Coordinates of C-alpha atoms and ligand atoms in Angstrom, one line a residue:
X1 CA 61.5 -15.2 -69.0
X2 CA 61.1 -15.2 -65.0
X3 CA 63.7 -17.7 -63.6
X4 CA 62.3 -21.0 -62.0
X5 CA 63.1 -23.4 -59.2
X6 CA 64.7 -27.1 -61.1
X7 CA 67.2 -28.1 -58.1
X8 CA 66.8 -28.6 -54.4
X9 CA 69.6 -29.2 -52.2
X10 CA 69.0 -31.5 -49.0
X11 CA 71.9 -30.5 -46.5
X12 CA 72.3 -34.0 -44.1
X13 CA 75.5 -34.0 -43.3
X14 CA 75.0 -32.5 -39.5
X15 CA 76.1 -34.8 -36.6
X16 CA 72.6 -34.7 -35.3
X17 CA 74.0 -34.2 -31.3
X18 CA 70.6 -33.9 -30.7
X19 CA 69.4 -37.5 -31.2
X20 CA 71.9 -39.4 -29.5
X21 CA 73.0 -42.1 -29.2
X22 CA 70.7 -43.1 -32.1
X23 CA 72.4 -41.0 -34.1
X24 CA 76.0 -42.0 -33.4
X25 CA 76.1 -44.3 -36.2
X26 CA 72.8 -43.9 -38.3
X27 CA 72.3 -40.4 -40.1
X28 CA 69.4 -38.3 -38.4
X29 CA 67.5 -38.2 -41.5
X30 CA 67.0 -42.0 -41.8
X31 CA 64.7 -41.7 -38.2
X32 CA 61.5 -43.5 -39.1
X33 CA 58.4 -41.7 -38.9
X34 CA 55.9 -44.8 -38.5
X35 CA 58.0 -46.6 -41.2
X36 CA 59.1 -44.3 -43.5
X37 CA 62.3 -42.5 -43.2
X38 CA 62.3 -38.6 -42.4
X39 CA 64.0 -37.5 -45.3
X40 CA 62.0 -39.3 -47.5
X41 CA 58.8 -37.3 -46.3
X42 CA 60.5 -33.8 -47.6
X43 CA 61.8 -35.8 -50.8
X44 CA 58.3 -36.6 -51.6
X45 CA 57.3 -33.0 -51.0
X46 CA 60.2 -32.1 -53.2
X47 CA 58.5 -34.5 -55.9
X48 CA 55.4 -33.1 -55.4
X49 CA 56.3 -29.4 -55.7
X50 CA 57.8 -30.2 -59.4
X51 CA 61.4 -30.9 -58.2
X52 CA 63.5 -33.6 -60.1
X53 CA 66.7 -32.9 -59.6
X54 CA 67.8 -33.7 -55.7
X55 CA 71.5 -33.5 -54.7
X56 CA 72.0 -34.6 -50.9
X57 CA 75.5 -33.4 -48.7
X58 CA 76.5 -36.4 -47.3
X59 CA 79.0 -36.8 -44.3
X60 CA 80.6 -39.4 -42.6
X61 CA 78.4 -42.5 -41.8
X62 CA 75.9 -41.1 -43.6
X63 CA 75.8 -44.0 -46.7
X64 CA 72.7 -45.5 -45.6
X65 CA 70.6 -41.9 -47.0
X66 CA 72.5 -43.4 -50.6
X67 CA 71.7 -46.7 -50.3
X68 CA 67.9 -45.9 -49.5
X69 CA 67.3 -43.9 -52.7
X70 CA 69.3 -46.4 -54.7
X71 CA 67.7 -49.5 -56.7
X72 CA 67.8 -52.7 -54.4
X73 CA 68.3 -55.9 -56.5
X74 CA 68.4 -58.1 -53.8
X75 CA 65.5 -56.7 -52.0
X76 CA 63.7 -56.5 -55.1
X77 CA 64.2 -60.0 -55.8
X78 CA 62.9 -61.0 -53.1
X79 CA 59.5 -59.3 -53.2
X80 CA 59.3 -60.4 -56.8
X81 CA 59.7 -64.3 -55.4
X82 CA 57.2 -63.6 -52.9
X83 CA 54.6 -61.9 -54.9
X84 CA 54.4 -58.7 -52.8
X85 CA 53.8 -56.4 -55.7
X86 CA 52.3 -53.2 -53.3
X87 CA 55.7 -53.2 -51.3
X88 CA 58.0 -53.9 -54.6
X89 CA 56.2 -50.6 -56.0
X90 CA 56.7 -49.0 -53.1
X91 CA 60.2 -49.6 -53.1
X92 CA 60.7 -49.0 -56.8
X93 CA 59.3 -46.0 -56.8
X94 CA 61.9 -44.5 -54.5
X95 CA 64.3 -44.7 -57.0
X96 CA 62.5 -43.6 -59.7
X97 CA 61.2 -40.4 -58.4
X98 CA 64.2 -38.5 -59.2
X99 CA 68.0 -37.9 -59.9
X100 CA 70.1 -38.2 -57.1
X101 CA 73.2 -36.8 -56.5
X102 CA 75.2 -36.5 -53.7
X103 CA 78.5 -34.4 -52.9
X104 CA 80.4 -35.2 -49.5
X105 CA 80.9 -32.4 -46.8
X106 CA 84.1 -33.8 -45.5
X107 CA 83.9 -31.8 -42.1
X108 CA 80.5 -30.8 -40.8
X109 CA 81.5 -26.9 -40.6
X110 CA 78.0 -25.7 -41.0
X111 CA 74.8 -25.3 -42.4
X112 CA 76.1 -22.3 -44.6
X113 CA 79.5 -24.8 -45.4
X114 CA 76.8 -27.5 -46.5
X115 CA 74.9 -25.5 -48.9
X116 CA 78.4 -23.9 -50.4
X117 CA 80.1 -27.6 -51.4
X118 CA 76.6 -28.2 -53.7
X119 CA 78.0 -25.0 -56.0
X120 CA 79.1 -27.2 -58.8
X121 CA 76.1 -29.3 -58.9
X122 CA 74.0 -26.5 -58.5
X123 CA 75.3 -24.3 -61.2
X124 CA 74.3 -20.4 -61.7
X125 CA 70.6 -20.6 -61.3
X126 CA 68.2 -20.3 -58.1
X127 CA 67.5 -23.7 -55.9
X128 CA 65.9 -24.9 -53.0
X129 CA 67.1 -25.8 -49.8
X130 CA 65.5 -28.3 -47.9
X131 CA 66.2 -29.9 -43.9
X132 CA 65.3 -33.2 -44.0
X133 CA 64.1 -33.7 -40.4
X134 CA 61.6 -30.7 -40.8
X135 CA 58.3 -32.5 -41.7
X136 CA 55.6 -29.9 -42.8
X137 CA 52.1 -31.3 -43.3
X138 CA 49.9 -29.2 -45.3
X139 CA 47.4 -29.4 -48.3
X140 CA 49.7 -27.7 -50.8
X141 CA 53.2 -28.8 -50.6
X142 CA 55.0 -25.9 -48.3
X143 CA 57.8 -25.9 -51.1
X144 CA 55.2 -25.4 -53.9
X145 CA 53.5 -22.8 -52.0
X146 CA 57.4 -20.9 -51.9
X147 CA 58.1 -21.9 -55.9
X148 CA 54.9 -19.9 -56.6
X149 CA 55.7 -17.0 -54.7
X150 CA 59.1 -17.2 -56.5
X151 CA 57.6 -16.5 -59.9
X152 CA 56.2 -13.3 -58.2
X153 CA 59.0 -12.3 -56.3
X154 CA 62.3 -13.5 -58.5
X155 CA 64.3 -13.5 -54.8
X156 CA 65.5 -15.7 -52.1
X157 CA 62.4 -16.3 -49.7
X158 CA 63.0 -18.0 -46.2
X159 CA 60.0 -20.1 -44.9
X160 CA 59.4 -19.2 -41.7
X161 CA 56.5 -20.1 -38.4
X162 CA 55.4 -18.3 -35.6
X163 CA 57.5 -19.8 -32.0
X164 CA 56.4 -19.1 -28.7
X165 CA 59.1 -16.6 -27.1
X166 CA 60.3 -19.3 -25.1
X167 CA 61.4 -21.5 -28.2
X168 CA 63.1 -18.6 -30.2
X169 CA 66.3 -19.2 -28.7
X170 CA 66.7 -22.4 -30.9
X171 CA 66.4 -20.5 -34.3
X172 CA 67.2 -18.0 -36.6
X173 CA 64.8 -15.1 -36.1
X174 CA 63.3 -12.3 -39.1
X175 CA 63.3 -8.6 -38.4
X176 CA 61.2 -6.8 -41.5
X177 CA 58.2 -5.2 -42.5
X178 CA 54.6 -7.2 -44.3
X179 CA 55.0 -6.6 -47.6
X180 CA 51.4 -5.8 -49.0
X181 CA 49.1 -7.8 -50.6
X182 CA 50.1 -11.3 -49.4
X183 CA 47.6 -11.2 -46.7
X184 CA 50.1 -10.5 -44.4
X185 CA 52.4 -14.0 -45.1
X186 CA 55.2 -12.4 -46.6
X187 CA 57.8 -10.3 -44.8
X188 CA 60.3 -8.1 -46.8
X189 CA 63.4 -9.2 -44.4
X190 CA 66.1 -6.5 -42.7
X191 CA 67.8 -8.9 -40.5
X192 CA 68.3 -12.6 -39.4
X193 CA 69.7 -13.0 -36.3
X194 CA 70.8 -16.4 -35.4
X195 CA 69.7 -18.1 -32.0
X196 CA 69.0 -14.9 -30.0
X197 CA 67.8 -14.7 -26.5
X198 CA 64.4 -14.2 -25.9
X199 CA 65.0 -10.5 -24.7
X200 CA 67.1 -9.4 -28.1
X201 CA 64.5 -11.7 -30.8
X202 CA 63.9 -9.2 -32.8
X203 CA 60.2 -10.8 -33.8
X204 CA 58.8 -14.4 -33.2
X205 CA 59.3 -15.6 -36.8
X206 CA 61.7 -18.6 -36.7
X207 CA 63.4 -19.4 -39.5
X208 CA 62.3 -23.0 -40.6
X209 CA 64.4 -25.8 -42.9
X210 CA 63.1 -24.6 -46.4
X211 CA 64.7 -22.0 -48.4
X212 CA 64.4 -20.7 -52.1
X213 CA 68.3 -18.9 -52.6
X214 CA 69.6 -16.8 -55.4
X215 CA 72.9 -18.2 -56.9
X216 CA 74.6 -15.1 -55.8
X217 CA 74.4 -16.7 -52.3
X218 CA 77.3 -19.0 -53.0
X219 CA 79.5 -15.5 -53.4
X220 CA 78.7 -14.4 -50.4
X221 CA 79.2 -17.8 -48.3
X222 CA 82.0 -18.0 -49.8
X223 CA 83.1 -14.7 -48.0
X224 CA 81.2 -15.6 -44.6
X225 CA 83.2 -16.7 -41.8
X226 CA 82.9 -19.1 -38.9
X227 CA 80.0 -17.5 -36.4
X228 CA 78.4 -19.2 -33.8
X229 CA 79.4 -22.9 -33.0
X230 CA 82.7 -22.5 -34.9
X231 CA 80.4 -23.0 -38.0
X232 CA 79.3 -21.1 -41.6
X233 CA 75.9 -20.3 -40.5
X234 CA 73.5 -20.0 -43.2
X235 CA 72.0 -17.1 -41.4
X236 CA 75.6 -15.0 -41.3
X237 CA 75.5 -15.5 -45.1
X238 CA 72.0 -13.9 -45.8
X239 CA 72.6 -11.3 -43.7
X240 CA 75.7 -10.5 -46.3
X241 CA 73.0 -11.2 -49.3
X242 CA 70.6 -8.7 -48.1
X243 CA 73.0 -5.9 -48.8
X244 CA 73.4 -6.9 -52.2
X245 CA 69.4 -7.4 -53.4
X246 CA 65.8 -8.0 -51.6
X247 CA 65.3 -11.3 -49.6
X248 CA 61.7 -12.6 -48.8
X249 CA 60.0 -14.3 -45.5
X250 CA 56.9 -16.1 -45.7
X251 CA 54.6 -17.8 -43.2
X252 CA 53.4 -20.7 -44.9
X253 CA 50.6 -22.8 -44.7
X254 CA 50.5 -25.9 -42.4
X255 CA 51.9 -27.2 -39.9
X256 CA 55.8 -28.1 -39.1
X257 CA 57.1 -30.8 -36.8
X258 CA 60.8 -30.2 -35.5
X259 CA 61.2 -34.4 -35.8
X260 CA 65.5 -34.0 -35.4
X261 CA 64.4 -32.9 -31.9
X262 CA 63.0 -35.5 -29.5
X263 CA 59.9 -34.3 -28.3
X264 CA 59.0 -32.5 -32.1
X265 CA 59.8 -36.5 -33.4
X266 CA 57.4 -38.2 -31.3
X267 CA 54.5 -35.6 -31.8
X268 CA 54.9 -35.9 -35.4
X269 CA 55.0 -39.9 -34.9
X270 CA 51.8 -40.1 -32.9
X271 CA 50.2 -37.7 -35.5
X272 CA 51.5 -39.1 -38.4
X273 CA 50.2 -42.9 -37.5
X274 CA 46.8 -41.7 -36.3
X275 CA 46.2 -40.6 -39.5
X276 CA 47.4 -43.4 -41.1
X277 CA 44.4 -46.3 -42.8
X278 CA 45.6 -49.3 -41.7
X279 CA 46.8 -48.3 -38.1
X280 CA 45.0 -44.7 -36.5
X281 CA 42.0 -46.8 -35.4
X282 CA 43.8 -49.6 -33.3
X283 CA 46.6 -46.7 -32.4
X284 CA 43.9 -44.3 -31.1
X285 CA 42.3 -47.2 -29.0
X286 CA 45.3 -47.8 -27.5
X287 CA 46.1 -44.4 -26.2
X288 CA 42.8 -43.9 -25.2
X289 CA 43.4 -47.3 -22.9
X290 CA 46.1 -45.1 -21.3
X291 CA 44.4 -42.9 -19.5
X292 CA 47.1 -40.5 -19.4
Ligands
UTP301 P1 71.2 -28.8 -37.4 O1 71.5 -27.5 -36.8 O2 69.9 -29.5 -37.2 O3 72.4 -29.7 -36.9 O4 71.6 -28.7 -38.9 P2 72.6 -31.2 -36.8 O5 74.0 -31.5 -36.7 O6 72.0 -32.0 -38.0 O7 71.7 -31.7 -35.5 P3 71.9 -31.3 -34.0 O8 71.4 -29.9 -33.9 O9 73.4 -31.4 -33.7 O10 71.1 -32.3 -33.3 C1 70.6 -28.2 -39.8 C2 70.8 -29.0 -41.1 O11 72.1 -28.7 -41.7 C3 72.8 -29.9 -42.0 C4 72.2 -31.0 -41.0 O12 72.3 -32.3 -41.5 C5 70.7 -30.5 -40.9 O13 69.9 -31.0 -42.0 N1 74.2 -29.7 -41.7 C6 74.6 -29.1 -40.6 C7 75.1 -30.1 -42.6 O14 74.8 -30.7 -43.7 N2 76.4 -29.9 -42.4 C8 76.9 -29.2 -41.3 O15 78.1 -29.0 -41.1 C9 75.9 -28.8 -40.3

């Protein structure tokens, strides 16, 4: 029977340097978007792609992500009492979607580091990995889209979006070949380099916060050491995997906001609430009053 995706593994346990001071004692993932935290938008895609089993690496400071997904009595009670039945179900539902479990990263030594510490709760099968301050919009879930190119594939696949040369500094870059017949989305991978310069990227397909990984990958990070930063990159590790078996890029479909950077966070916020019912026509007015 061809293997299938059950798990996905939300890594948060970075010290988000990039959002501070906001982030100096509030986890990056808990940024609202409108008024919805950021990691609840790639939980929901989780939900949506068929996932139901979620385990989150926590950090230091980072119980408020815990306390979000947990049941809220008080809160509960409260909107009960005051007969606010759309905002109870919204709450409930959080904690309903799913099981939640969460293992603690007690140094942040990497991305690679992050994903290795959920090997018990992952178990011997293939997962997801999934950044929680990378909000893709699109009409079919982005993860869904890699779960059914899984079935076809049975190998790691590493979502991944065209940058501008100027941006490819910030990312882990593909060198491969299209593979055929997938309308030129997915990429048979021969490298990852991690942050190059724009002179040595070897292509302009960044590596993006989703991931399908084979269980063998927690072998290999296990041998990786520190790279750049001082920290197991995720990157160093595939590189290792690739010389063991086949490992996929794909170019999916829709679009990404970088919202654990500033400028990424308040393009996705402006988007995000003119689409919104109940506030893009008042919002819209208002930056039209601008007149930037
Ligand atoms: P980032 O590279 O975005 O790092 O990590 P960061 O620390 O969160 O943010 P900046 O760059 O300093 O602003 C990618 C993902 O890996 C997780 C982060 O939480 C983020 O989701 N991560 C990173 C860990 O869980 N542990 C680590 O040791 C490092």
């Amino acid at each position: 029977m061809p293997l299938q995706i059950a798990k996905a593994v939300f890594p948060a346990a970075g010290l988000g340097t990039r959002f501070l001071p906001a982030t100096k004692a509030q986890p990056k993932e808990m940024l609202p978007l409108v008024d919805k935290p950021l990691i609840q938008y790639v939980i929901e895609e989780a939900v949506a792609s068929g996932i139901r089993n979620i385990t989150i690496i926590t950090g230091r400071g980072k119980n408020a992500i815990e306390d979000h997904f947990d049941v809220s009595y008080e809160l509960e009670h409260v909107l009960e009492l005051r007969g606010k039945q759309d905002q109870l179900n919204e709450v409930r539902q959080i904690s309903n979607m799913i099981n939640f479990s969460y293992v603690r990263q007690k140094e942040a030594l990497g991305l690679g580091h992050a994903i290795l510490v959920s090997r018990d709760a992952v178990g011997n099968e293939p997962f997801a990995v999934m950044l929680g301050d990378d909000i893709i919009d699109s009409e079919v879930p982005c993860l869904r889209q890699m779960m059914d190119l899984f079935e076809k594939l049975q190998a790691s696949i590493i979502a991944t979006c065209e940058v501008p040369k100027s941006e490819i500094s910030h990312y882990g870059v593909i060198r491969g070949y299209p593979v055929d017949g997938f309308n030129g989305r997915v990429v048979r991978v021969q490298d990852v380099v991690e942050k190059p310069s724009a002179a040595e990227a070897p292509s302009n397909l960044a590596i993006i916060g989703r991931y399908i990984l084979m269980p063998e990958i927690f072998g290999v990070l296990e041998k990786t050491a520190s790279g750049k930063g001082n920290e197991i990159q995720l990157t160093d590790a595939i590189r290792l995997l690739l010389e063991q078996q086949p490992v996929y890029a794909y170019m999916f479909q829709g679009t990404r906001y970088d919202a654990g950077d500033k400028l990424g966070f308040l393009k996705a916020t402006v988007e995000f609430a003119l689409r919104r019912a109940d506030l893009g026509a008042e919002f819209k007015q208002y930056l039209k009053s601008l007149k930037l």
